[in-house]
Coordinates of C-alpha atoms and ligand atoms in Angstrom, one line a residue:
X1 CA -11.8 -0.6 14.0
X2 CA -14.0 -2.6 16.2
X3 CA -14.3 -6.0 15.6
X4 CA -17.4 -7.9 17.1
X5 CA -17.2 -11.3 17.3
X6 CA -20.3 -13.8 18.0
X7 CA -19.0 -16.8 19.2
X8 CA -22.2 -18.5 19.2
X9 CA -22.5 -21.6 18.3
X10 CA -24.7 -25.3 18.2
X11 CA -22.7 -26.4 20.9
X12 CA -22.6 -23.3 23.3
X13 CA -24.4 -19.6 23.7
X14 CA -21.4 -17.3 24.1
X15 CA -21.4 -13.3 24.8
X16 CA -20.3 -11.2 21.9
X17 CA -16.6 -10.3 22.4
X18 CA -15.5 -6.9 21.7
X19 CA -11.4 -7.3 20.7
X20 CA -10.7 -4.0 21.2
X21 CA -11.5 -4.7 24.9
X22 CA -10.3 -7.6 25.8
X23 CA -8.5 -7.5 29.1
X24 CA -7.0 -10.3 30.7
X25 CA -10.0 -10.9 33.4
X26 CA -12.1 -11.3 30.3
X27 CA -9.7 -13.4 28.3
X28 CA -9.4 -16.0 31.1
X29 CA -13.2 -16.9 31.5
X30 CA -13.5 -17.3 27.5
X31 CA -10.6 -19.6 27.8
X32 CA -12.5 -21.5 30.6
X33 CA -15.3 -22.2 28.4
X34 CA -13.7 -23.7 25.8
X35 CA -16.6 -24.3 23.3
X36 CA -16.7 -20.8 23.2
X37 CA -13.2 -20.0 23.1
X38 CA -12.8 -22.1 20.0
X39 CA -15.3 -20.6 18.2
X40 CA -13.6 -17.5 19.1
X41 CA -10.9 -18.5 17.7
X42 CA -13.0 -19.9 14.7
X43 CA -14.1 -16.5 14.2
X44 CA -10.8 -14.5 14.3
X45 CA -9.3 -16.9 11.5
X46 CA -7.1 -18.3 13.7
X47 CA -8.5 -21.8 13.4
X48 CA -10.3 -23.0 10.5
X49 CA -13.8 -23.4 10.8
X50 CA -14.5 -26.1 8.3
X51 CA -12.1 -29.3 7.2
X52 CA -13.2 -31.5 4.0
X53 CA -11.6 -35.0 4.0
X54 CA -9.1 -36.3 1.9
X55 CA -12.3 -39.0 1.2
X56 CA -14.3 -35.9 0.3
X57 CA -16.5 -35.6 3.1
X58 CA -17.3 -32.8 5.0
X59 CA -15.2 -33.0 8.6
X60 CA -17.0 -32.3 11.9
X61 CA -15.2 -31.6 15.0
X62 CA -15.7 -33.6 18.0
X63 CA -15.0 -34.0 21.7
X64 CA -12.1 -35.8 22.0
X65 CA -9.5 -37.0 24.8
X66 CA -6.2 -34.8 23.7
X67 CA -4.7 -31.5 25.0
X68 CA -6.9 -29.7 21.9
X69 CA -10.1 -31.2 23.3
X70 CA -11.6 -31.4 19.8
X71 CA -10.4 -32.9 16.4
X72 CA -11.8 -33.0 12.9
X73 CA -13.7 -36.5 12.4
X74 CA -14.6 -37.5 8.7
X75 CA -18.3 -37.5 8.6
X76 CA -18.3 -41.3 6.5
X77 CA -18.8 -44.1 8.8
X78 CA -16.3 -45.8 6.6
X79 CA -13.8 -43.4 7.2
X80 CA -13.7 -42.0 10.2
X81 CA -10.1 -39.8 9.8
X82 CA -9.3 -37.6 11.9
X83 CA -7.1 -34.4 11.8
X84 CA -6.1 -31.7 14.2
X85 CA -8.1 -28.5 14.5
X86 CA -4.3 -27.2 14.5
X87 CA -4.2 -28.0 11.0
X88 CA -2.9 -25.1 9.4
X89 CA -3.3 -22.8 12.0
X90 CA -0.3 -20.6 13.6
X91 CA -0.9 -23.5 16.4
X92 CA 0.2 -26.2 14.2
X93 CA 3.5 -27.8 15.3
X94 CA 3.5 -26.1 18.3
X95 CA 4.1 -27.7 21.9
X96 CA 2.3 -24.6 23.9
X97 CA -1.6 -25.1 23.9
X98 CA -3.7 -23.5 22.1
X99 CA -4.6 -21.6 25.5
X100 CA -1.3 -20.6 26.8
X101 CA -0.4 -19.4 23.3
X102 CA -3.4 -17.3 23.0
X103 CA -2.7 -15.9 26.6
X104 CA 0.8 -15.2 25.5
X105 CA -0.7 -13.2 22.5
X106 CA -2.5 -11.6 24.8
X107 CA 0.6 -10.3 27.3
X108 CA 2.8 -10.2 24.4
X109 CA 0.6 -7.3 22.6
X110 CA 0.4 -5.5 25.9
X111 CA 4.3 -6.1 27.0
X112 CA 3.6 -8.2 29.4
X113 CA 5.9 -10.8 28.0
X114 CA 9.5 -10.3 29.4
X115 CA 10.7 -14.0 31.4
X116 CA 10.5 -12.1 34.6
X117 CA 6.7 -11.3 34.8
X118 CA 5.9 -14.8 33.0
X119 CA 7.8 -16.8 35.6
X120 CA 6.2 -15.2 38.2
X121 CA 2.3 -15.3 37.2
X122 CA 1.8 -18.0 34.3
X123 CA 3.6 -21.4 35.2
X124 CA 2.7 -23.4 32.0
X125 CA 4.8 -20.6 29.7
X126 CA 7.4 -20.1 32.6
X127 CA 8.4 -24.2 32.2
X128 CA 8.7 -23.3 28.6
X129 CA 10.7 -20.7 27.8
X130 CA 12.5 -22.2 24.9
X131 CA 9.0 -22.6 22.9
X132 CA 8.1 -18.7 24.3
X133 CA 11.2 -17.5 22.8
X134 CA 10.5 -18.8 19.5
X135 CA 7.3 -16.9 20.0
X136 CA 8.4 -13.4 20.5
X137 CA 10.4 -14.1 17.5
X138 CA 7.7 -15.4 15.5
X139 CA 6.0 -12.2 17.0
X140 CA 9.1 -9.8 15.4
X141 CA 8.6 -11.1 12.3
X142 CA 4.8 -10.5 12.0
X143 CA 5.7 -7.3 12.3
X144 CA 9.0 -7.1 10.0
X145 CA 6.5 -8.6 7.5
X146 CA 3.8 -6.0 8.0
X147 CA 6.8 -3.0 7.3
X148 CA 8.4 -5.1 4.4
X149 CA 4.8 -5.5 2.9
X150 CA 4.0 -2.1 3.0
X151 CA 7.1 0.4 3.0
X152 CA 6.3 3.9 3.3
X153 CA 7.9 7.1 1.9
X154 CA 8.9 9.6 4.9
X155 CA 11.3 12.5 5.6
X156 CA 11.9 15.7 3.8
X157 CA 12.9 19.3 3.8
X158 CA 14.5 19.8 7.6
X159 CA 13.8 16.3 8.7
X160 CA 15.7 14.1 10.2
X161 CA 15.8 10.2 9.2
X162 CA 17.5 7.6 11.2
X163 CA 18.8 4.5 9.2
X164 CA 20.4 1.4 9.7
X165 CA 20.5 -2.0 8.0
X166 CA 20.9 -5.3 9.2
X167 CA 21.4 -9.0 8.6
X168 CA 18.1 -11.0 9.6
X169 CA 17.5 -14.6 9.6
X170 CA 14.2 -16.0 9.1
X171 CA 13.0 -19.6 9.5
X172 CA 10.7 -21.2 6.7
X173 CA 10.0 -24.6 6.6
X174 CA 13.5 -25.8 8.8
X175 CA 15.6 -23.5 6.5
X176 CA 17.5 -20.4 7.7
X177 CA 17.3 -18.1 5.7
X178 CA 19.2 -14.4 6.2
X179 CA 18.8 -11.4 4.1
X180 CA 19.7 -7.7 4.7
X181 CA 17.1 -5.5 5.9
X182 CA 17.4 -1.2 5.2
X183 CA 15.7 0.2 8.1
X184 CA 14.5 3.9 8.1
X185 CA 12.7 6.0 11.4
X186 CA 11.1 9.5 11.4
X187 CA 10.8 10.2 15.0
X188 CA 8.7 13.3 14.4
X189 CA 5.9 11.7 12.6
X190 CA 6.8 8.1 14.2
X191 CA 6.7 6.5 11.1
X192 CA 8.9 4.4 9.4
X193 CA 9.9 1.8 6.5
X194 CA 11.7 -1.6 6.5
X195 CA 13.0 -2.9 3.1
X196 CA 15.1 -5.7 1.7
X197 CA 18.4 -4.8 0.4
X198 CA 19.0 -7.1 -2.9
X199 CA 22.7 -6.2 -2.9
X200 CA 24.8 -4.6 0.0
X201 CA 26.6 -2.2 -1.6
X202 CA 26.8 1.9 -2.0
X203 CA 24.5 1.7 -5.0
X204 CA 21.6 -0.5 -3.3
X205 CA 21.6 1.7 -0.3
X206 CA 21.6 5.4 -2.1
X207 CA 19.0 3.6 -4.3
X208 CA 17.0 2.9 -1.0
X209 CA 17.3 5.9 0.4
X210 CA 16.6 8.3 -2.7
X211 CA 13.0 5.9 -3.0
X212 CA 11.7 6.1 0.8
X213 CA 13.5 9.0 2.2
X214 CA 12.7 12.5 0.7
X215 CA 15.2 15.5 -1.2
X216 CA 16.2 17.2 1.7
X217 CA 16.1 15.1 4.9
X218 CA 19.0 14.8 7.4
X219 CA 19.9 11.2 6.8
X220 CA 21.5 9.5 10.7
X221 CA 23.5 6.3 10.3
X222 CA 24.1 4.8 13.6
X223 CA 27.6 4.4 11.5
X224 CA 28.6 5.0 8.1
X225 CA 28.0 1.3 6.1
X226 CA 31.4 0.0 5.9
X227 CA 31.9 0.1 2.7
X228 CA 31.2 4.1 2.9
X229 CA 34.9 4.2 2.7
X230 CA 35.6 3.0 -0.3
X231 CA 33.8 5.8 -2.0
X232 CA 31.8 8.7 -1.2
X233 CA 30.9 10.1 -4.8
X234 CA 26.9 9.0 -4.5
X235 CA 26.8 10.6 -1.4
X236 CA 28.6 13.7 -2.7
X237 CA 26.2 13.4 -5.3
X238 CA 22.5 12.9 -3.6
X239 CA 24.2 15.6 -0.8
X240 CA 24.9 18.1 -3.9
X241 CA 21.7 17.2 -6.2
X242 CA 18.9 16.4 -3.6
X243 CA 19.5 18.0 -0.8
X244 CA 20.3 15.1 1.4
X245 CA 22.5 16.0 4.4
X246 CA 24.5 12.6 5.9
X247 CA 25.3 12.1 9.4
X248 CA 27.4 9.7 11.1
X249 CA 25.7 9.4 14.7
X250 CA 29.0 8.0 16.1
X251 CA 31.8 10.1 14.8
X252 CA 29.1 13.1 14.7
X253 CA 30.7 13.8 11.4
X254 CA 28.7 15.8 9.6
X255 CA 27.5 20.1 9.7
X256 CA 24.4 19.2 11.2
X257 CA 23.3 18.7 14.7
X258 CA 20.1 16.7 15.3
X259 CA 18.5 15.0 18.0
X260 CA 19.0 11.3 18.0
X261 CA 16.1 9.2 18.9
X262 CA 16.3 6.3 17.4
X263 CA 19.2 5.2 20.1
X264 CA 16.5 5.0 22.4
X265 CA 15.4 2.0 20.7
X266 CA 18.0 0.3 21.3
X267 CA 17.6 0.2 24.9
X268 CA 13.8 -0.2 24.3
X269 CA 12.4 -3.5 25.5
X270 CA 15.5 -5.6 25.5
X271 CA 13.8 -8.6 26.3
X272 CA 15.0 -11.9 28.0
X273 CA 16.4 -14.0 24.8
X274 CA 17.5 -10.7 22.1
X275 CA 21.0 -10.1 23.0
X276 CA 22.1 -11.3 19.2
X277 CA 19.1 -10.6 17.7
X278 CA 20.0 -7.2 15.5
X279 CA 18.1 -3.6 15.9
X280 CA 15.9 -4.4 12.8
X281 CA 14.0 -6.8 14.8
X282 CA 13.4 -4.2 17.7
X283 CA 13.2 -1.4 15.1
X284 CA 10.2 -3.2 13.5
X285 CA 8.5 -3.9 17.1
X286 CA 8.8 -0.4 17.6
X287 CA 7.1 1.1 14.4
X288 CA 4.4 -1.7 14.7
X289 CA 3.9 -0.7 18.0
X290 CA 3.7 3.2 17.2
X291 CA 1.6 2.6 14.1
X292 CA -1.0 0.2 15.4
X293 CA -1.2 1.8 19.1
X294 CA -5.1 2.1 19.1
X295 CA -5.9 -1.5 18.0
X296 CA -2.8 -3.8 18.6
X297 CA -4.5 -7.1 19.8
X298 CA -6.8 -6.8 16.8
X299 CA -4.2 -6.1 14.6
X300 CA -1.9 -8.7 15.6
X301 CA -4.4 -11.3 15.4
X302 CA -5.1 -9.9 11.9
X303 CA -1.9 -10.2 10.4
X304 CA -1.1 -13.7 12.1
X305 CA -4.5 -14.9 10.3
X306 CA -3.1 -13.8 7.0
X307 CA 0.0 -15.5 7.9
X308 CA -1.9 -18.8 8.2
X309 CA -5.0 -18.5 6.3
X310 CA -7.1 -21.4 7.4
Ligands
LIG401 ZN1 -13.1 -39.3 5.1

């Protein structure tokens, strides 16, 4: 999945960028022509590449004297609005630049992202931590989105399935919202599935787990759900009927010894501002980072563009 961009434009002749091999020596001198590197960005989806006014004229983007360099200028002399080139855009409301976000794009898709390698090399991001947090967030939930989007039947006879669920909160529009999130990982094929739990109760999660995780499989909590205890007849029953075998990863309770992988995940990547942030969040890094291995810059500038269609 190669994706040629041609960043040419009236204003400037660019080279043709190849995404898929983008390196940071590369990323830097499209960044220093900016023409080009908005058209680049023009081209990926990430900025919209046409505005109509509110008066009904066609917008042009000009040269102006702000941090963006351009904005959207009403074509009727009359007129004259303007409007950001953000407008939109995954930029919009943001205080990074459009520059040191793409850059953290960049190092973020190729974990390069912790505090520790950002305060040493890149001083704009390094003064801003705050904002970059939010970022790597915002980063999370592209790919908790992708998994919730498209969840993905694995396990079955004489494999094993880790599962966990947790609370997440998601921003939208200055509300918090938080909803529980069923989590499922197949280390042997790497794959994995991420769904929303209407209801947190023994029914929901049997429910869950009979639809994405096949008869058979050796199903690993990290710990039985809590409210395991207060009855164990659906698991008697899926353990009796399909096949399931259930494992408590903590207690070991259970007939069954597997190898637990999953755990390592939890050490994976702990990065600078996660401590309360719940495995889900690293469990979906983990899978989108498994899944889309061969094309991860292309694919996270994919699914941030249909995030913000402009
Ligand atoms: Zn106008």
């Amino acid at each position: 999945m190669a994706l040629l961009i041609n960043t040419h434009s009236k204003m400037t002749l660019a080279p043709k960028i190849n995404l898929s091999e983008v390196n940071l020596e590369s990323l830097f001198s499209l960044i220093n022509d900016w023409n080009s590197f908005i058209n680049f960005l023009q081209a990926v989806k990430l900025l919209s590449a046409s505005e109509t006014c509110e008066c009904g004229r066609e917008m042009k983007m000009k040269p102006a004297n702000i941090d963006d360099r351009y904005t959207w200028m009403c074509g009727n002399d009359n007129c004259k609005a303007t409007l950001s080139i953000r407008k939109g855009s995954v930029f919009y409301g943001s205080e990074l630049s459009i520059n040191d976000t793409v850059q953290f794009i960049y190092l973020w898709t190729f974990e390069m992202a912790s505090n520790k390698y950002i305060g040493k090399d890149i001083r704009a991001l390094s003064d801003r931590l705050d904002i970059v947090c939010d970022w790597r967030i915002f980063f999370r939930d592209v790919c908790m989105r992708h998994f919730l989007c498209h969840p993905q039947v694995i396990g079955g006879d004489g494999c094993s399935v880790e599962i966990d669920e947790s609370l997440v909160s998601h921003k939208e529009d200055d509300t918090e919202l938080e909803f529980w999130v069923l989590g499922g990982y197949e280390q042997a094929t790497k794959s994995g599935f991420l769904v929303i739990m209407p209801t947190k109760d023994t029914d929901t999660l049997l429910q869950l787990i009979q639809r994405f995780v096949r008869p058979g499989t050796t199903v690993i909590f990290d710990c039985w759900p809590a409210y395991y205890e207060q009855g164990t007849e659906g698991f008697d029953y899926l353990r009796d009927s399909h096949k399931y075998n259930f494992v408590d990863e903590t207690t070991g309770a259970s007939t069954t010894s597997t190898e637990i992988t999953w755990h390592e995940t939890k050490k994976w990547n702990k990065l600078d501002c996660w401590p309360n942030r719940q495995i889900i969040d690293s469990l979906a890094e983990f899978m989108w980072r498994q899944k889309f291995a061969k094309n991860l810059l292309i694919t996270i500038i994919h699914q941030i563009a249909e995030m913000y269609p402009v």
